[in-house]
JSON list of C-alpha atoms and ligand atoms in Angstrom, two decimals:
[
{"chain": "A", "resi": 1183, "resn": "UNK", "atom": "CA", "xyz": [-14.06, 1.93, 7.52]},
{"chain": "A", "resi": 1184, "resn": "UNK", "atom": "CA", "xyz": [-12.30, -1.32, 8.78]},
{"chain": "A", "resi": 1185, "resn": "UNK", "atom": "CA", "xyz": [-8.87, -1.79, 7.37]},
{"chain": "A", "resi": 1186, "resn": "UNK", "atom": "CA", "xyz": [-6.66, -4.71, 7.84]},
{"chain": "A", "resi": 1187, "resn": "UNK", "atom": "CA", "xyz": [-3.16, -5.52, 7.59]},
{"chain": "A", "resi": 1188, "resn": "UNK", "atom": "CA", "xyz": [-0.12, -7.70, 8.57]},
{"chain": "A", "resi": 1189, "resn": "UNK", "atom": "CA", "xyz": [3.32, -8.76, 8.68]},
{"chain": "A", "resi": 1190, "resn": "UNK", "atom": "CA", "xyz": [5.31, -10.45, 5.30]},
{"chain": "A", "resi": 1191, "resn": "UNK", "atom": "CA", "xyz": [4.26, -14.03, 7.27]},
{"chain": "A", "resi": 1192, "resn": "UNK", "atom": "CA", "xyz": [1.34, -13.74, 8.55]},
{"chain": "A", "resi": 1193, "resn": "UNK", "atom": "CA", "xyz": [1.82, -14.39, 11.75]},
{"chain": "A", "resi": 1194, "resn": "UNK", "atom": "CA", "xyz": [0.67, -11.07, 13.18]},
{"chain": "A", "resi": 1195, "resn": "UNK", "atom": "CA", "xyz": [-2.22, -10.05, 11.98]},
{"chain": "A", "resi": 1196, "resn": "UNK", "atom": "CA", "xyz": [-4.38, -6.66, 12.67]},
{"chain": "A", "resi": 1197, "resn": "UNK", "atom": "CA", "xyz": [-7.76, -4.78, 12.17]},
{"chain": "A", "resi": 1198, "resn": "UNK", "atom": "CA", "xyz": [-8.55, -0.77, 12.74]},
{"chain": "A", "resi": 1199, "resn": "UNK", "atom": "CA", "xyz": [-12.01, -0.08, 13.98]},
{"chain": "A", "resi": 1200, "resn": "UNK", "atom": "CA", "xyz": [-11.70, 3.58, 12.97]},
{"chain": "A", "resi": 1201, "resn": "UNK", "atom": "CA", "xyz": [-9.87, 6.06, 10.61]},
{"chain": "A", "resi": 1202, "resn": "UNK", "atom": "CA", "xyz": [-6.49, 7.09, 11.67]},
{"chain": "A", "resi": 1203, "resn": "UNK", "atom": "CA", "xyz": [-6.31, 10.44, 13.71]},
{"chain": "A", "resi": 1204, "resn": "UNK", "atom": "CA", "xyz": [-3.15, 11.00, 11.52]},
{"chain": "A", "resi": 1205, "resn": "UNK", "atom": "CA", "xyz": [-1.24, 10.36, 8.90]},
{"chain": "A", "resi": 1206, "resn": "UNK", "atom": "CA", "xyz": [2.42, 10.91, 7.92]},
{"chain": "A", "resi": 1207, "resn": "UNK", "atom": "CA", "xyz": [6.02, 9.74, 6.63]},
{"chain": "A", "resi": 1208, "resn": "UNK", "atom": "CA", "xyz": [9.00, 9.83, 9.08]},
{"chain": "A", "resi": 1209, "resn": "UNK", "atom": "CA", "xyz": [12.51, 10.47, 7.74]},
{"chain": "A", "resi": 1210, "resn": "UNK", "atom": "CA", "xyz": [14.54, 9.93, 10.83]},
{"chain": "A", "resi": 1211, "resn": "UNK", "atom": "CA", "xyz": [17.47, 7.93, 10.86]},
{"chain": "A", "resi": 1212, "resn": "UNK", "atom": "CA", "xyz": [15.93, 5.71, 13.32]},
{"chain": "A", "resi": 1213, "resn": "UNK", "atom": "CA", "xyz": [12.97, 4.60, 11.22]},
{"chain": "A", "resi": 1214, "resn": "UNK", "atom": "CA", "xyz": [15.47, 4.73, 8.53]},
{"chain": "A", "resi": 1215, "resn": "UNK", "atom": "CA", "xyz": [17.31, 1.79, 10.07]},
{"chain": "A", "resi": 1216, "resn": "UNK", "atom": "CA", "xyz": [14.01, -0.14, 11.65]},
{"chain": "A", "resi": 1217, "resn": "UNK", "atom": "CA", "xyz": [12.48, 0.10, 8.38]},
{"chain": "A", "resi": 1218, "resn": "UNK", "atom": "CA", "xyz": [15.53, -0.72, 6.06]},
{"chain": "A", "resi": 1219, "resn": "UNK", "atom": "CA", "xyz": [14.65, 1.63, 3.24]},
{"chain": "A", "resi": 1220, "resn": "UNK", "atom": "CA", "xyz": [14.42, 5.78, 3.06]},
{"chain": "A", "resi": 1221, "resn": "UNK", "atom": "CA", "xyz": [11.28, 6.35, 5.54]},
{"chain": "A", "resi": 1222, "resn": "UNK", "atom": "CA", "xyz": [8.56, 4.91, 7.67]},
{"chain": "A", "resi": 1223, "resn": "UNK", "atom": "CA", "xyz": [4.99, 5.86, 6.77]},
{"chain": "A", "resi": 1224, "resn": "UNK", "atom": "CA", "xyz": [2.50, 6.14, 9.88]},
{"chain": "A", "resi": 1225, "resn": "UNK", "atom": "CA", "xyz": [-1.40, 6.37, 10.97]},
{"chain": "A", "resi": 1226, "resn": "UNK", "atom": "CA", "xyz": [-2.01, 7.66, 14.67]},
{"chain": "A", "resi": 1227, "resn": "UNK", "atom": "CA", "xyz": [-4.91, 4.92, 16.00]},
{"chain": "A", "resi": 1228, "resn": "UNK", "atom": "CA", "xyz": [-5.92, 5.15, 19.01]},
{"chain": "A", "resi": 1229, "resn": "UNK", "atom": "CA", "xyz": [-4.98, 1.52, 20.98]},
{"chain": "A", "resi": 1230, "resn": "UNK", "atom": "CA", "xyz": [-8.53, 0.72, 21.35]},
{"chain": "A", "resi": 1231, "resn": "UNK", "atom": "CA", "xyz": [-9.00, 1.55, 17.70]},
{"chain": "A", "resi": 1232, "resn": "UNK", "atom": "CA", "xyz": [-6.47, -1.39, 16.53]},
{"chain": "A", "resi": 1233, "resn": "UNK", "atom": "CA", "xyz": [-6.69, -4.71, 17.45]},
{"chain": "A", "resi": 1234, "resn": "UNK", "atom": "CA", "xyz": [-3.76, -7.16, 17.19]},
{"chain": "A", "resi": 1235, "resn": "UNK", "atom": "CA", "xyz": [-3.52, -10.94, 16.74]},
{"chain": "A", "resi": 1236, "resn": "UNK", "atom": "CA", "xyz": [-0.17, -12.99, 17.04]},
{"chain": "A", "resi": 1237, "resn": "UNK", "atom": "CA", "xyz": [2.94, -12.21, 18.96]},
{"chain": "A", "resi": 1238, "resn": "UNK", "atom": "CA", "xyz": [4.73, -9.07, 18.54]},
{"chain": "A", "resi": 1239, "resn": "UNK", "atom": "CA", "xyz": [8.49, -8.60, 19.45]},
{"chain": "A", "resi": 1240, "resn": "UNK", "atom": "CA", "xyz": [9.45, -5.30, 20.95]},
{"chain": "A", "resi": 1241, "resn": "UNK", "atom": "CA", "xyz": [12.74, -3.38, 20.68]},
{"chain": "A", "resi": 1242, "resn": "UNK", "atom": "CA", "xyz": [13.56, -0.36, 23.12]},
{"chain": "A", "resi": 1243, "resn": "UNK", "atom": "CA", "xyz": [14.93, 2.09, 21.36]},
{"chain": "A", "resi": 1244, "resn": "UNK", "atom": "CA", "xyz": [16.20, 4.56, 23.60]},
{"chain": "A", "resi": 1245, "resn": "UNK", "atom": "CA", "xyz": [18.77, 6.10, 21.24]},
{"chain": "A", "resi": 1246, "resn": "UNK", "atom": "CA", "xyz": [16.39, 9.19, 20.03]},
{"chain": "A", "resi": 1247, "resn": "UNK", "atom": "CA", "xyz": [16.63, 13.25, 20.43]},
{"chain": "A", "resi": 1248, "resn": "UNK", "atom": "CA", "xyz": [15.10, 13.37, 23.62]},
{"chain": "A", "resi": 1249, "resn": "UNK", "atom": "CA", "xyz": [16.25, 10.44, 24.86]},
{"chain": "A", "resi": 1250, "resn": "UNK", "atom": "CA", "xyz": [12.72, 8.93, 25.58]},
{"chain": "A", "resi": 1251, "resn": "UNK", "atom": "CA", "xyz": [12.11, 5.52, 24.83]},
{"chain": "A", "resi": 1252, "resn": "UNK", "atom": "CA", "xyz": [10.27, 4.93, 21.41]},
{"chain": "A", "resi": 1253, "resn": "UNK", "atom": "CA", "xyz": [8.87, 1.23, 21.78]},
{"chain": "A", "resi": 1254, "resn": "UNK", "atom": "CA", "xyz": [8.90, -0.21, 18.05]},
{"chain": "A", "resi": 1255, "resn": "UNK", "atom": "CA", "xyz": [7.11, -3.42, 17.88]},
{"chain": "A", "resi": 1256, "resn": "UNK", "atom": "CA", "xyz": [7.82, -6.37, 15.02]},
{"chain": "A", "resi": 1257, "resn": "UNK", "atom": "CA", "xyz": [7.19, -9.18, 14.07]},
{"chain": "A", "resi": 1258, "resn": "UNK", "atom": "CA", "xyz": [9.53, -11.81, 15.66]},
{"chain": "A", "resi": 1259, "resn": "UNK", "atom": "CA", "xyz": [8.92, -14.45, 12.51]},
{"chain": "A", "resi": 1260, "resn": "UNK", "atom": "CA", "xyz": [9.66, -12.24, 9.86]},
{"chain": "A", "resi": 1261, "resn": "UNK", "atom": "CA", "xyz": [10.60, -8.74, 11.25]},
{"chain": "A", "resi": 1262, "resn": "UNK", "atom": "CA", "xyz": [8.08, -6.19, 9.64]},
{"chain": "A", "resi": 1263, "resn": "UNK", "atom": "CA", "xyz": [7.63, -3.66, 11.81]},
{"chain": "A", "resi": 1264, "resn": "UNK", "atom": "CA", "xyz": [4.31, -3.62, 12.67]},
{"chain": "A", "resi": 1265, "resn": "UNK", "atom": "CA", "xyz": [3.67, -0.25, 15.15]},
{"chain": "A", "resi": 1266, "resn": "UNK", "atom": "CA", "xyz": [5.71, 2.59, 17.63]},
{"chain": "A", "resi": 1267, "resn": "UNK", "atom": "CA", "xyz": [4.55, 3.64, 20.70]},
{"chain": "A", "resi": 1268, "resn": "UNK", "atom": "CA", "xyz": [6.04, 6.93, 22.42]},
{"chain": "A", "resi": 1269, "resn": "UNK", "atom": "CA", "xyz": [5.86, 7.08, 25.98]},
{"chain": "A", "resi": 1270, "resn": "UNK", "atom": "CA", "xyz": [4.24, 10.65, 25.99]},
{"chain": "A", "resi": 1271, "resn": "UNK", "atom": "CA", "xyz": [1.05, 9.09, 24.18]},
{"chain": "A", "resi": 1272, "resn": "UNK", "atom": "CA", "xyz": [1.09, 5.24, 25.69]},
{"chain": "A", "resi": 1273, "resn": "UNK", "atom": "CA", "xyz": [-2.68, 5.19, 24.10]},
{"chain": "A", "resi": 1274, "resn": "UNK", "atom": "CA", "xyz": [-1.54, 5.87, 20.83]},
{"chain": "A", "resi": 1275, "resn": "UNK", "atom": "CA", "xyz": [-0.69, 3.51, 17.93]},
{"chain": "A", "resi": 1276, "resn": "UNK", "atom": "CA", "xyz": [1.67, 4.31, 14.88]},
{"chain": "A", "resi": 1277, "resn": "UNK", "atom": "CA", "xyz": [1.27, 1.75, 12.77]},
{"chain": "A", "resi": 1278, "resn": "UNK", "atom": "CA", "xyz": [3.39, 1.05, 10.02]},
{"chain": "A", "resi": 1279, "resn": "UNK", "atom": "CA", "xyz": [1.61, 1.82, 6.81]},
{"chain": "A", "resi": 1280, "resn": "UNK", "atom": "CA", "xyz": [3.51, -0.56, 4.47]},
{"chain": "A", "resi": 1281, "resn": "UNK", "atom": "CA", "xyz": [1.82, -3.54, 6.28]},
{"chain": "A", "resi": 1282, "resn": "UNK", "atom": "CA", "xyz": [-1.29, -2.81, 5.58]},
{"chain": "A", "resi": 1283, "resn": "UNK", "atom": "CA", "xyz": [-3.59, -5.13, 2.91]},
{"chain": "A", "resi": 1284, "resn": "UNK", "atom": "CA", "xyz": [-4.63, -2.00, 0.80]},
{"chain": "A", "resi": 1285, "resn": "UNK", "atom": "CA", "xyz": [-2.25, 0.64, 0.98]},
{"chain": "A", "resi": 1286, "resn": "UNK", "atom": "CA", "xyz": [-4.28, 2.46, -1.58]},
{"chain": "A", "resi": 1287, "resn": "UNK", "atom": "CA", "xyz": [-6.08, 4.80, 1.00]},
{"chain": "A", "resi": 1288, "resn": "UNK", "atom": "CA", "xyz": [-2.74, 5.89, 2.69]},
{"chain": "A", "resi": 1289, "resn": "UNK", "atom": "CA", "xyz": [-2.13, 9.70, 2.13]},
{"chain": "A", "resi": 1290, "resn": "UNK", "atom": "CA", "xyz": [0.43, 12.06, 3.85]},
{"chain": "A", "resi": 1291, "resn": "UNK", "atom": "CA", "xyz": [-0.58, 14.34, 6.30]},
{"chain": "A", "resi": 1292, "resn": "UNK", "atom": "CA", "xyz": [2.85, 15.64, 6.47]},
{"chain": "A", "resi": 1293, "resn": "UNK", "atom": "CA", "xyz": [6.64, 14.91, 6.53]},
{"chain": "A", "resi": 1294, "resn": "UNK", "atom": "CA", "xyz": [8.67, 15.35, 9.89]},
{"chain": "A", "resi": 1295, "resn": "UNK", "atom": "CA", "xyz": [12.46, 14.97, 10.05]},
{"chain": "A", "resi": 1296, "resn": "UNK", "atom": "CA", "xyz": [13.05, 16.19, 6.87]},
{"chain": "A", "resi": 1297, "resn": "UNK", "atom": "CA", "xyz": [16.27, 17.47, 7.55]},
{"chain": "A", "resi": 1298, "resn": "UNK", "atom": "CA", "xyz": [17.80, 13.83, 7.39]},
{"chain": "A", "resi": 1299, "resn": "UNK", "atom": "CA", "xyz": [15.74, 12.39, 4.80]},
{"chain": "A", "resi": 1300, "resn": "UNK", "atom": "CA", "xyz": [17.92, 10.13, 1.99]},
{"chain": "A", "resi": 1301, "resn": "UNK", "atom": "CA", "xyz": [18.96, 12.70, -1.05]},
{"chain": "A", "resi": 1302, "resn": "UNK", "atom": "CA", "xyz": [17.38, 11.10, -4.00]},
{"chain": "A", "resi": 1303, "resn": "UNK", "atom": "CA", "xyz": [13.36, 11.40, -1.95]},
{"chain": "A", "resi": 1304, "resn": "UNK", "atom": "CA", "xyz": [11.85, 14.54, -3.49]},
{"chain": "A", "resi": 1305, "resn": "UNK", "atom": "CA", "xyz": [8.92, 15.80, -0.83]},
{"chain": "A", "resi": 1306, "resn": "UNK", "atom": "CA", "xyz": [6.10, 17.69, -2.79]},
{"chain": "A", "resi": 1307, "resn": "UNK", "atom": "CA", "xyz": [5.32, 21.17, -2.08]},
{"chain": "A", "resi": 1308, "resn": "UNK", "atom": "CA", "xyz": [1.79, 20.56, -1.32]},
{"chain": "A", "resi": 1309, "resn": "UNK", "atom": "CA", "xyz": [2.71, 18.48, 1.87]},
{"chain": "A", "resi": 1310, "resn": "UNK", "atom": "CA", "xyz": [3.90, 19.92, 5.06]},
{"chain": "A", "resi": 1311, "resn": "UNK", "atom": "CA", "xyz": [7.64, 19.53, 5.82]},
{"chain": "A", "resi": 1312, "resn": "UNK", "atom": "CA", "xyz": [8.89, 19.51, 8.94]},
{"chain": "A", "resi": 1313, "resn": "UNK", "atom": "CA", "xyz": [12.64, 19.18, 9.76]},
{"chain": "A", "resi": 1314, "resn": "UNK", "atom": "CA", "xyz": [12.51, 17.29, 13.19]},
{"chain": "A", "resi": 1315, "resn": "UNK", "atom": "CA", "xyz": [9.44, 16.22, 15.15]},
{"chain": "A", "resi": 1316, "resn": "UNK", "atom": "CA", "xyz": [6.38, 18.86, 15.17]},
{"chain": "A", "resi": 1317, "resn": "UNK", "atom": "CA", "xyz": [5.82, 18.29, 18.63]},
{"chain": "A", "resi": 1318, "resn": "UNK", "atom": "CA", "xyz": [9.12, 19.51, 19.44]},
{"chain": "B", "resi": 1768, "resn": "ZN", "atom": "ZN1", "xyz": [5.70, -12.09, 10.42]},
{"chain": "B", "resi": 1769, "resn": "ZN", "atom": "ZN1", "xyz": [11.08, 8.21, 12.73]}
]
């Protein structure tokens, strides 16, 4: 099913050809501060699953565990993060779940990086928790 999605302005704009391979809510500090609030929620694509319109901003951010570079890309208008890239997977696409039209179909897969999520955000039992990254 397609789904589409933006940023707050409009200005980027974005379609998915396919369902995400994924799904899941990241509670590292770094998403933490990209996203301004307690998490980021994510859907794996893959890149020729997604297709993009507008101009997307890109920040390096290099300050992470393994010290790979996590490419997080925005929205230079308005600053919604719109996807991350790791370098391990450069034909994968996390995209940002919050920007999407209808958020309605988003479930969680799992949790990773539980062990810094904010105090008062309560995981269920019935989803997987991991404390860092499951991929190691
Ligand atoms: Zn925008
Ligand atoms: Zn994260």
């Amino acid at each position: 099913m397609k789904k589409t999605g933006g940023c707050l302005c409009g200005q980027v704009r974005y379609e998915t050809k396919a369902e995400p391979m994924m799904t899941g809510v990241c509670h590292c500090k770094n998403c933490q501060k990209q996203a301004g609030s307690a998490f980021s929620t994510l859907a794996a694509f893959q890149k020729t699953d997604i297709e993009f319109t507008g101009d997307l901003a890109l920040y390096g951010d290099s300050d992470t565990d393994t010290g790979n570079t996590v490419k997080r890309f925005f929205c230079g208008t308005c600053g919604s993060p719109l996807y991350s890239q790791v370098p391990a997977q450069p034909d994968m696409v996390y995209l940002k779940t919050g920007t999407l039209d209808d958020t309605d179909s988003f479930v969680a897969m799992f949790h990773c990086w539980s062990s810094t999520k904010q105090n008062w955000v309560e995981l269920s039992p019935d989803v997987p928790a991991f404390p860092q990254n499951p991929a190691g």
